[in-house]
Structures are given as structure tokens and as C-alpha cells.
PDB file of C-alpha atoms in Angstrom:
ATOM      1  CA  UNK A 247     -30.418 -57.075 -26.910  1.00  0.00           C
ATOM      2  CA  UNK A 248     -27.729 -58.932 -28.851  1.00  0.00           C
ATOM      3  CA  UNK A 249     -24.946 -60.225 -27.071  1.00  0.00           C
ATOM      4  CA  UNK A 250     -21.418 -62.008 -28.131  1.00  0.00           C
ATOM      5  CA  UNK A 251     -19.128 -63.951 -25.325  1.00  0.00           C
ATOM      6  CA  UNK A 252     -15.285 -65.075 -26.408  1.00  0.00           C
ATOM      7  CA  UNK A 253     -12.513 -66.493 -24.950  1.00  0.00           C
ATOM      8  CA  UNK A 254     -10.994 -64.227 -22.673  1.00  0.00           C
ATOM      9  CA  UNK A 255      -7.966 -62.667 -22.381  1.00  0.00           C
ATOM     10  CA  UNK A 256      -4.598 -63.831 -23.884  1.00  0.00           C
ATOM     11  CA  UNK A 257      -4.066 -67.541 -25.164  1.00  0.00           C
ATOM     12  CA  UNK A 258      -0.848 -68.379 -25.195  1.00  0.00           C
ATOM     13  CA  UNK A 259       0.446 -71.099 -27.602  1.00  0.00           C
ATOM     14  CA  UNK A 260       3.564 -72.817 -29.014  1.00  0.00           C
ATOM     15  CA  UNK A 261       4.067 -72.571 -32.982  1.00  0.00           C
ATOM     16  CA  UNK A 262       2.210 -75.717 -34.586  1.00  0.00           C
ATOM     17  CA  UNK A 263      -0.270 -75.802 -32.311  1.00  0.00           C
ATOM     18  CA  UNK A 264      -3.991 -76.282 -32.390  1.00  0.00           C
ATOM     19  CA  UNK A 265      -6.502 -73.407 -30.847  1.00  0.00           C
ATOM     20  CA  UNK A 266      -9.977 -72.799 -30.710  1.00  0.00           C
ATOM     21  CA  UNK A 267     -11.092 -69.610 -29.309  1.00  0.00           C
ATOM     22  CA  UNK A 268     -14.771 -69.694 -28.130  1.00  0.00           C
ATOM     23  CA  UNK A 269     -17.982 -67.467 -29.281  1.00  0.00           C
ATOM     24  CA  UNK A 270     -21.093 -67.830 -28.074  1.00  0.00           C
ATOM     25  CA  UNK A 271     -23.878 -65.667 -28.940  1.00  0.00           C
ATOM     26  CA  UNK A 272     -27.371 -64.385 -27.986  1.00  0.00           C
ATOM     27  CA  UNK A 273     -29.944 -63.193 -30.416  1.00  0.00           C
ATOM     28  CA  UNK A 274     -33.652 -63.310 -30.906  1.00  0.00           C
ATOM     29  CA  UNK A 275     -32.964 -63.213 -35.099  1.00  0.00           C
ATOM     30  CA  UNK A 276     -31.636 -64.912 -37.212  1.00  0.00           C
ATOM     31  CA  UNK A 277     -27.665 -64.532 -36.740  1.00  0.00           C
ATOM     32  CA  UNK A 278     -25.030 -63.647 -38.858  1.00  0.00           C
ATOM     33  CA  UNK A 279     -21.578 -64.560 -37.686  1.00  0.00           C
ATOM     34  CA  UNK A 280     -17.917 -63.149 -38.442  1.00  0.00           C
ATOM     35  CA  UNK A 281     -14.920 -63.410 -37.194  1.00  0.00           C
ATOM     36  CA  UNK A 282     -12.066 -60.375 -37.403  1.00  0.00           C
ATOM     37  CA  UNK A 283      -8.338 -60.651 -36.838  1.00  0.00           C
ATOM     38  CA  UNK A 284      -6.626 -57.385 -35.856  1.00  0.00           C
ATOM     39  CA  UNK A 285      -3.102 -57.200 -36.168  1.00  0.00           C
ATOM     40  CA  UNK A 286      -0.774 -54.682 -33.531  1.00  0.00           C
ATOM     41  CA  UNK A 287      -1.669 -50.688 -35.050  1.00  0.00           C
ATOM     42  CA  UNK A 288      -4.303 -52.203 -37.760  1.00  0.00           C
ATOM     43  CA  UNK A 289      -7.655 -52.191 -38.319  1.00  0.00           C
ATOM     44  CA  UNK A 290      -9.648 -55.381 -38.052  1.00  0.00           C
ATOM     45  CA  UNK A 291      -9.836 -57.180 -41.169  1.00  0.00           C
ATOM     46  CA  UNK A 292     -12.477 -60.021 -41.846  1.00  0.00           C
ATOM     47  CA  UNK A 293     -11.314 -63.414 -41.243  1.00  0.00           C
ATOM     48  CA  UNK A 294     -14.606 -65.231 -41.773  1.00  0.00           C
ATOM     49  CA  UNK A 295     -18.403 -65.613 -42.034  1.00  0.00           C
ATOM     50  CA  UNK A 296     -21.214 -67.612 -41.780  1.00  0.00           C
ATOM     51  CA  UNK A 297     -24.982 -67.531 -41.695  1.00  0.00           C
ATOM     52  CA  UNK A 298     -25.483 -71.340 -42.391  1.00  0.00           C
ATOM     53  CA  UNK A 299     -26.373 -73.817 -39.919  1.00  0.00           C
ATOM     54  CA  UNK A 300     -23.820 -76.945 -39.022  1.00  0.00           C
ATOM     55  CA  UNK A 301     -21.460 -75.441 -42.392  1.00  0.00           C
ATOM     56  CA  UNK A 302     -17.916 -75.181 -41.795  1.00  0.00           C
ATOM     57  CA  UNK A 303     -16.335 -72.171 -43.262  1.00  0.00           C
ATOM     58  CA  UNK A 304     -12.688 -71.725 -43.724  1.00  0.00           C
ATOM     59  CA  UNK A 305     -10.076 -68.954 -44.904  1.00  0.00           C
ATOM     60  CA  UNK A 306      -6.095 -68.574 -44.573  1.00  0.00           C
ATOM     61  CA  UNK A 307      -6.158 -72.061 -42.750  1.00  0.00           C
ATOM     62  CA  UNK A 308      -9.036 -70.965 -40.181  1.00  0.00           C
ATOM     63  CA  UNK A 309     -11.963 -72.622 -39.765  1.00  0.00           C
ATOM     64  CA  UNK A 310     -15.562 -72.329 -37.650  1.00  0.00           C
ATOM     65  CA  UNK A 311     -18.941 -73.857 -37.904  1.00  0.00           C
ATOM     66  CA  UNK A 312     -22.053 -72.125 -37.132  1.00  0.00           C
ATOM     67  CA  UNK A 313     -23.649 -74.118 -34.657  1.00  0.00           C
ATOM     68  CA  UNK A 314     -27.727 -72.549 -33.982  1.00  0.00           C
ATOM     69  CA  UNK A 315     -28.413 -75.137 -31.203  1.00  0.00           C
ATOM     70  CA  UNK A 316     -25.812 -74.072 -29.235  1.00  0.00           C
ATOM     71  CA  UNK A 317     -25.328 -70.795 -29.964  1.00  0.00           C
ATOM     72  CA  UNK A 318     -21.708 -70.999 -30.884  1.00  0.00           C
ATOM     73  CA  UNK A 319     -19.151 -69.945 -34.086  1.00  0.00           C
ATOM     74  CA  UNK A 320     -15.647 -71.301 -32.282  1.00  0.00           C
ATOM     75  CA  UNK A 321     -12.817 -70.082 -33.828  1.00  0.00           C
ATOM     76  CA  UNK A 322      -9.937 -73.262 -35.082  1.00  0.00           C
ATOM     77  CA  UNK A 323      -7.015 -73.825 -36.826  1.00  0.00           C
ATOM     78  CA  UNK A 324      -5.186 -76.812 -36.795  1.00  0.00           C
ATOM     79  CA  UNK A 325      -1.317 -75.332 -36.532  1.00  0.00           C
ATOM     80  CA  UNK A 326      -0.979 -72.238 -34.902  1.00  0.00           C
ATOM     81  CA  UNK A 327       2.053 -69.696 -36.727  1.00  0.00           C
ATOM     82  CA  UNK A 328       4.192 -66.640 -35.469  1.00  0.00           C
ATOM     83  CA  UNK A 329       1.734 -64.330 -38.191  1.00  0.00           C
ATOM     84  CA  UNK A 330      -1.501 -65.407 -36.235  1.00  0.00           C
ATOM     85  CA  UNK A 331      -0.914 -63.510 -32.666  1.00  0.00           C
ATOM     86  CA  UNK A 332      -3.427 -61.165 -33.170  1.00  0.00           C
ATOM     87  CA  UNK A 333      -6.712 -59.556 -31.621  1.00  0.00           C
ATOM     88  CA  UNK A 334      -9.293 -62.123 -32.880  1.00  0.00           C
ATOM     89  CA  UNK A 335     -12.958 -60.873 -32.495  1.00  0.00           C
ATOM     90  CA  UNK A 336     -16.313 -62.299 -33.023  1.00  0.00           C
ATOM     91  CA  UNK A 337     -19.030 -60.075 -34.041  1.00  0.00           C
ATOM     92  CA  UNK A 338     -22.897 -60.521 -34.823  1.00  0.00           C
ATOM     93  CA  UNK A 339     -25.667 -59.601 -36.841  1.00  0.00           C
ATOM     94  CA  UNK A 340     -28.918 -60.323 -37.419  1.00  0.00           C
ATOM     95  CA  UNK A 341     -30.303 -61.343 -40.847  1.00  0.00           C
ATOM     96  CA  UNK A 342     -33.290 -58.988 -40.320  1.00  0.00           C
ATOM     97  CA  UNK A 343     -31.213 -55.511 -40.736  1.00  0.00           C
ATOM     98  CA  UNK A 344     -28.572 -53.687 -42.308  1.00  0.00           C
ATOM     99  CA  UNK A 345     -25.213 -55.372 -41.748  1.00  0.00           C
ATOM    100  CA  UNK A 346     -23.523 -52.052 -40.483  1.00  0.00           C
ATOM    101  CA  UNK A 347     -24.627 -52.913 -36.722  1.00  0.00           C
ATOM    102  CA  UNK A 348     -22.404 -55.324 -35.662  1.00  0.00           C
ATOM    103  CA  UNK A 349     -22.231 -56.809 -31.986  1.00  0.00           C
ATOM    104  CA  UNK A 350     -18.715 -56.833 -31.405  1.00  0.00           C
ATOM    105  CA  UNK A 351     -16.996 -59.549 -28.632  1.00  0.00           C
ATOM    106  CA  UNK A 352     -14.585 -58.156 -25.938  1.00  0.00           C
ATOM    107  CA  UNK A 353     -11.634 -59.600 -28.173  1.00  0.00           C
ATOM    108  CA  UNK A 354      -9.524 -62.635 -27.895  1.00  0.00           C
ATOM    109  CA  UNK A 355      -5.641 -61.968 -27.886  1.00  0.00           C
ATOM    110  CA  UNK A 356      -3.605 -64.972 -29.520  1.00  0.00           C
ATOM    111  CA  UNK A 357       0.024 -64.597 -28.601  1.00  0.00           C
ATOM    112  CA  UNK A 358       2.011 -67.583 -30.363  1.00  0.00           C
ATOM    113  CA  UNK A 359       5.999 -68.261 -29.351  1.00  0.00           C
ATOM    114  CA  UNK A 360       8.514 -70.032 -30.976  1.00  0.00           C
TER     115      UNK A 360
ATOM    116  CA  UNK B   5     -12.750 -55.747 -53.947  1.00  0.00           C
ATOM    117  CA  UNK B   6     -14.296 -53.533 -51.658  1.00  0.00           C
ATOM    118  CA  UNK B   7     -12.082 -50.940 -49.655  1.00  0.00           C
ATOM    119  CA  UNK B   8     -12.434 -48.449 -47.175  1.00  0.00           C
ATOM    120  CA  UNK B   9      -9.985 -45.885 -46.901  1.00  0.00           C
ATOM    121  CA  UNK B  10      -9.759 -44.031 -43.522  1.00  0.00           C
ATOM    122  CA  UNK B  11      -7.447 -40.615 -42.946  1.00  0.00           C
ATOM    123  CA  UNK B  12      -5.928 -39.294 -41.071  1.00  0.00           C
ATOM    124  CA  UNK B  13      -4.004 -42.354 -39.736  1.00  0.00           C
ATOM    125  CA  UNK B  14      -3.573 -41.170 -36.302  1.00  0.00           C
ATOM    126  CA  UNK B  15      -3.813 -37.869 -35.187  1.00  0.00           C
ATOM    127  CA  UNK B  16      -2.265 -36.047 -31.758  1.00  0.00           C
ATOM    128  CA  UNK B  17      -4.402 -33.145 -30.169  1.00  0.00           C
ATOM    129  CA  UNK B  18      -4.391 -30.610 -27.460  1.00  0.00           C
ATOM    130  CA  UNK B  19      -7.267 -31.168 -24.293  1.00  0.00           C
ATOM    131  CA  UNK B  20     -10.657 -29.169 -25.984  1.00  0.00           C
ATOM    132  CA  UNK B  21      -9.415 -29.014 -29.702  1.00  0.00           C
ATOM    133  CA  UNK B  22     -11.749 -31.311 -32.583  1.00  0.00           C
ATOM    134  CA  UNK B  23     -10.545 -33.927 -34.784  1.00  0.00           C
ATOM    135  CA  UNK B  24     -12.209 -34.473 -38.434  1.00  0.00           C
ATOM    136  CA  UNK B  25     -11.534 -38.053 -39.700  1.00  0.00           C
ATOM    137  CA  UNK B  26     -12.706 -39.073 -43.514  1.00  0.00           C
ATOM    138  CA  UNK B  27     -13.758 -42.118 -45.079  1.00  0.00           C
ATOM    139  CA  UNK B  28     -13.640 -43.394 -48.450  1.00  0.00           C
ATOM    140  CA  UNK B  29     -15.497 -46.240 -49.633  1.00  0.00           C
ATOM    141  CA  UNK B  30     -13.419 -47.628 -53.140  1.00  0.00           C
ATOM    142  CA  UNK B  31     -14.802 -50.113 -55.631  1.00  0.00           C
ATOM    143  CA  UNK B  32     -18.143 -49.855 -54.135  1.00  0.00           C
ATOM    144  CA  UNK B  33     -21.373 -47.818 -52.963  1.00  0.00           C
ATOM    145  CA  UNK B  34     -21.348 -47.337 -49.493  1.00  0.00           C
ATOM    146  CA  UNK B  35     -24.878 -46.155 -49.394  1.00  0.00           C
ATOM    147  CA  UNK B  36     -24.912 -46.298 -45.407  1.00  0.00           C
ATOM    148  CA  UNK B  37     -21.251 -45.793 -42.879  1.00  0.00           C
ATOM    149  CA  UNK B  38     -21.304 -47.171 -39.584  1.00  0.00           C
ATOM    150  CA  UNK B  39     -18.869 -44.949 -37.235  1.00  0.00           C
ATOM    151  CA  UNK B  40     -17.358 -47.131 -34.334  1.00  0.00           C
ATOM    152  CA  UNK B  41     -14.896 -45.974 -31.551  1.00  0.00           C
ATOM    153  CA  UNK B  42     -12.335 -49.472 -30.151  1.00  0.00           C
ATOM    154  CA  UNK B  43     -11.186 -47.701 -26.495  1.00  0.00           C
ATOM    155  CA  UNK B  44      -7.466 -48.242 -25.625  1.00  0.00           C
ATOM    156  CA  UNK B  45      -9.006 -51.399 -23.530  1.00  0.00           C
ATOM    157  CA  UNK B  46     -10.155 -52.674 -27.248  1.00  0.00           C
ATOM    158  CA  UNK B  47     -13.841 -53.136 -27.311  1.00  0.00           C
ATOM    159  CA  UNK B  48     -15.640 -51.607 -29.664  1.00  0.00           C
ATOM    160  CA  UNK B  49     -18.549 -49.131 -29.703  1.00  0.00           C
ATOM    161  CA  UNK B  50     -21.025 -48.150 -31.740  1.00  0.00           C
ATOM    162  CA  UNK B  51     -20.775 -44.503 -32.628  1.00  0.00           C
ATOM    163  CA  UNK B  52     -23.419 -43.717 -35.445  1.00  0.00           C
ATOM    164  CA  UNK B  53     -24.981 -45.448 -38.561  1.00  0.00           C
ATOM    165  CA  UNK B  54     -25.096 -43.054 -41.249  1.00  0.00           C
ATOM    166  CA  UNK B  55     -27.426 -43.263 -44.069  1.00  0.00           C
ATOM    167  CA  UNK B  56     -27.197 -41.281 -47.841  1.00  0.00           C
ATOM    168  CA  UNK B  57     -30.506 -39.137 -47.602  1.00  0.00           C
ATOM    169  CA  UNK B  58     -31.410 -40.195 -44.684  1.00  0.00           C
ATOM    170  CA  UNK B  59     -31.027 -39.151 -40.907  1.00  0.00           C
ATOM    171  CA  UNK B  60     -28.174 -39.904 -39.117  1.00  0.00           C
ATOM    172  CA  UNK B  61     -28.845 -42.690 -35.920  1.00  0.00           C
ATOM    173  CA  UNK B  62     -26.747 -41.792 -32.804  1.00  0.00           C
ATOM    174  CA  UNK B  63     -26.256 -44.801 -30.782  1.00  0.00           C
ATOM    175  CA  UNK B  64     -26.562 -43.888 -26.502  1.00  0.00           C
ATOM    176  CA  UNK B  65     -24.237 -41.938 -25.335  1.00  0.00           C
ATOM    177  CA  UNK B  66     -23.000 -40.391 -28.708  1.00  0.00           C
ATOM    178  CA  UNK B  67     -25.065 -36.714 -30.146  1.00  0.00           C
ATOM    179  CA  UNK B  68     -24.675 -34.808 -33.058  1.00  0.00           C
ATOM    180  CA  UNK B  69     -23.009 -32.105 -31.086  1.00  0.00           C
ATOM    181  CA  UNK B  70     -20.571 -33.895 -30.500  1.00  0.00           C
ATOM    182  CA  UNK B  71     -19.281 -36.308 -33.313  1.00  0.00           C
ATOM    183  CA  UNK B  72     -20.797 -34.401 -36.573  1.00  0.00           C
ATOM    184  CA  UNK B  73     -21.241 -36.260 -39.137  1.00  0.00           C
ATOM    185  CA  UNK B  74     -21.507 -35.622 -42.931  1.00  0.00           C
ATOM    186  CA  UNK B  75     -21.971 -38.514 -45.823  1.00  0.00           C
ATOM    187  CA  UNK B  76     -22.899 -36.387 -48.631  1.00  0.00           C
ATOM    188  CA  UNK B  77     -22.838 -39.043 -51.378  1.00  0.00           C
ATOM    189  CA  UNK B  78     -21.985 -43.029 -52.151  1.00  0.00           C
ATOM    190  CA  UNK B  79     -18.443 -42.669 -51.697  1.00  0.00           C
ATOM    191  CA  UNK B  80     -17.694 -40.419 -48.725  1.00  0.00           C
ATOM    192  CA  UNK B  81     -17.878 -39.541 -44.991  1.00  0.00           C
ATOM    193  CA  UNK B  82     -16.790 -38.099 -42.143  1.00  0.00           C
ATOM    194  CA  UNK B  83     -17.232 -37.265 -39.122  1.00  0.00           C
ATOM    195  CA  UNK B  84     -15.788 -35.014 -36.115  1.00  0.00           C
ATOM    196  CA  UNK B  85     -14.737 -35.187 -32.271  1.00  0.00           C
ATOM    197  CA  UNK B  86     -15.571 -31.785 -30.931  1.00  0.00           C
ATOM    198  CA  UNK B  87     -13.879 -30.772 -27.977  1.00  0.00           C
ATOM    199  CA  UNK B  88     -11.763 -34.000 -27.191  1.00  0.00           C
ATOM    200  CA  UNK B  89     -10.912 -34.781 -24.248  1.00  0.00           C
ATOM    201  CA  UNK B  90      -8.867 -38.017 -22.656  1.00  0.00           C
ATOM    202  CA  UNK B  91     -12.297 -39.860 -22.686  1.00  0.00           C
ATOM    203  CA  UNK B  92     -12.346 -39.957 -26.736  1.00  0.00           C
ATOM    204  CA  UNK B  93      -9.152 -41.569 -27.121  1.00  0.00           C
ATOM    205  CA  UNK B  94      -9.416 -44.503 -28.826  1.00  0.00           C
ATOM    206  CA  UNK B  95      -9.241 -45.669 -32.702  1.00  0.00           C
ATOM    207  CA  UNK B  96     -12.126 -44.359 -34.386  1.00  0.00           C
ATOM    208  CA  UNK B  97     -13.219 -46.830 -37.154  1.00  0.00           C
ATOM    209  CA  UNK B  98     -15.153 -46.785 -40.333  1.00  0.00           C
ATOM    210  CA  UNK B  99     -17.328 -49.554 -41.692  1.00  0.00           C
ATOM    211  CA  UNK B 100     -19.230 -50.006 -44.754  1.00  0.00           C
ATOM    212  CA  UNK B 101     -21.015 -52.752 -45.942  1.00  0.00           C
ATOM    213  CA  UNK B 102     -20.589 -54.163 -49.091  1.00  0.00           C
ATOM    214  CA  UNK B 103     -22.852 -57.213 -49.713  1.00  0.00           C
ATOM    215  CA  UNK B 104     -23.188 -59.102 -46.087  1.00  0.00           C
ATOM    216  CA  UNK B 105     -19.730 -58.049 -45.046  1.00  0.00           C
ATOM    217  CA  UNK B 106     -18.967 -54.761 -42.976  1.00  0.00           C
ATOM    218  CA  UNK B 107     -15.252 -53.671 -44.273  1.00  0.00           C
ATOM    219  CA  UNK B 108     -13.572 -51.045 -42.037  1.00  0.00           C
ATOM    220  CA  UNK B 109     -10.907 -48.786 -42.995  1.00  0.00           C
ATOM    221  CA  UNK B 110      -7.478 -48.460 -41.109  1.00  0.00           C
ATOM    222  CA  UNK B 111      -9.072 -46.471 -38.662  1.00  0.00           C
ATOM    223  CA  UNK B 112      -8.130 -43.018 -36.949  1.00  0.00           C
ATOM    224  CA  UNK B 113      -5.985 -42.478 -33.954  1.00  0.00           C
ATOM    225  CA  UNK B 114      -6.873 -39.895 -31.582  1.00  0.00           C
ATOM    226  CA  UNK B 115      -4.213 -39.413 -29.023  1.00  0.00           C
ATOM    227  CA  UNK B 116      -5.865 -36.949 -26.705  1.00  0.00           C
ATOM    228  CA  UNK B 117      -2.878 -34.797 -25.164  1.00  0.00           C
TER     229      UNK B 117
END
């Protein structure tokens, strides 16, 4: 079955810093791939998507590129702020279906200090 | 835009009491619901994909007799946790689809006492 792997755990980084979190994923269709920020007591909110090969897509200063050949959809952005520590999740899926089933990741937690 | 409103917000019950949690789709036709449960440890699991006129599709580990679920037109559904116990705590999310995006409500707290 489908499969996502992140970056586990907390990441830990100094304000105006740059992160990538890692997602790789597995899938024998044709992927669709999002990334969702959850803030403490929210629900996860879509950060971004993409379903185009080697196309960088970018929202509130974020930015990933669906990569096919290796599987990946990293998460960036160049200068990390206080308002990003958050749950970041990648989810996936396939092309073929409904979007409602998503493959969720096990959840990246970005703490960023002063 | 699309929204998804989810209520109640959170939601304390006694050991063997149920919890009934809507969901509101705003702005546009939610024509199929996807019910997911994120554990206190955060991951996320697929509850139930709910279709308008169709039958509902239980994921394993999750039955009708146990999480009900009604989505009687575009715009509405919900869904209950009979008998909770500590197991079903968690945040009990909403999605709904709207183009090639899933958007989830705030989600419903069940704090399982």
C-alpha cells in the first residue's frame, strides 16, 4: 500500500534559519503530494501541493519540488520565524481516486527559538 | 473559499457514554466526507469515507457500530463514538474535498474521562 516517511521528531532551529524537512513516498500511482502545518490545539491547514514533476511550488514563504525519480516532496524555507513551530505533515494521494484518502506522515515538529 | 466547519470543539465524557460530532462543508459541495481520528501521539487514521447516496467505507479496525455515520445531503455530516472509552481519545477530524485539495475542519476533541 501507500506509504509516506518524514523527518522525525522535533527540529530545532534558531529564528532566520534555513530547514528542510524530508518526505519520501511510496506509491504504485501516480502521486499527489501536500504538505499540512498544524498549529498547537488546531486543525491542520494546507500548506502546499503538487502533482507536477521537477515544479517548485511555494506558499507563505515555503517551498517543495516534487521530485518522481526519487520519490521525494522536501519541505524548505529559506528563514525560519517564531509563527512556523508547528506540526508539519506530508500526506499522499494517488491521481487515480478520490482525494479524501490521504496517506498521512508520522508528523514533523518544527520548534524555532529566538 | 472552501470551509469545513467542525462542532463541537472539544468535548469531555464519562468511560461508556457516545460523542456526536458534525460537519459542515461552506462555500462548497462536499459530495463525499472523509472521517479521520489524529491519536494524542499525532498520527492520523483513517476512520471512514462517506459518500452522498452511497455506502459508507469503514477503513480496518473502524464498524458502523461503532462510529455511525450520517451525510444526508451536500452540506452535512456526522458521525458518533459509541461507548468511548480511553482508546478513542484523540481529535476526530473532518475532511472534504473540494477540487484536488482535502480541507478539514477544526476538528473534535474527545477527552475520554
Amino acid at each position: 500500500g501507500d506509504s509516506v516517511t518524514q523527518t522525525e521528531g522535533l527540529v530545532t532551529l534558531t529564528k532566520g534559519l534555513p530547514v528542510m524537512l524530508n518526505c519520501t513516498y511510496q506509491t504504485t500511482y501516480s502521486p499527489f503530494l501536500f504538505w499540512y502545518v498544524q498549529h498547537l490545539n488546531e486543525a491542520p491547514k494546507l500548506l502546499l501541493k503538487s502533482s507536477t514533476d521537477n515544479k517548485r511550488t511555494e506558499h507563505q514563504g515555503f517551498y517543495a519540488t516534487l521530485h518522481k525519480s526519487s520519490s521525494s516532496f522536501h519541505l524548505q524555507k529559506s528563514s525560519v520565524q517564531l509563527s512556523d513551530s508547528a506540526l508539519y505533515f506530508c500526506a499522499l494521494s494517488d491521481l487515480s481516486g478520490s482525494f479524501n484518502k490521504l496517506t498521512f506522515g508520522a508528523g514533523t515538529r518544527l520548534a524555532v527559538c529566538p | 473559499g472552501a470551509l469545513v466547519y467542525q462542532y463541537p470543539r472539544r468535548t469531555i465524557c464519562k468511560s461508556g457514554t457516545s460523542m456526536r460530532m458534525e460537519c459542515q462543508a461552506v462555500g462548497f459541495q462536499a459530495t463525499s466526507v472523509a472521517w479521520y481520528r489524529q491519536s494524542p501521539q499525532k498520527t492520523f487514521e483513517l476512520i471512514a469515507l462517506s459518500t452522498v447516496n452511497s455506502a459508507i467505507k469503514y477503513e480496518q479496525n473502524f464498524t458502523q457500530e461503532k462510529f455511525p455515520i450520517s451525510h444526508p445531503n451536500l452540506s452535512f455530516s456526522s458521525m458518533t463514538v459509541l461507548n468511548a472509552y480511553l482508546e478513542d481519545r484523540g481529535l476526530y477530524l473532518c475532511g472534504a474535498p473540494s477540487g484536488n485539495t482535502l480541507y478539514f475542519g477544526e476538528g473534535s476533541r474527545l477527552i475520554v474521562v
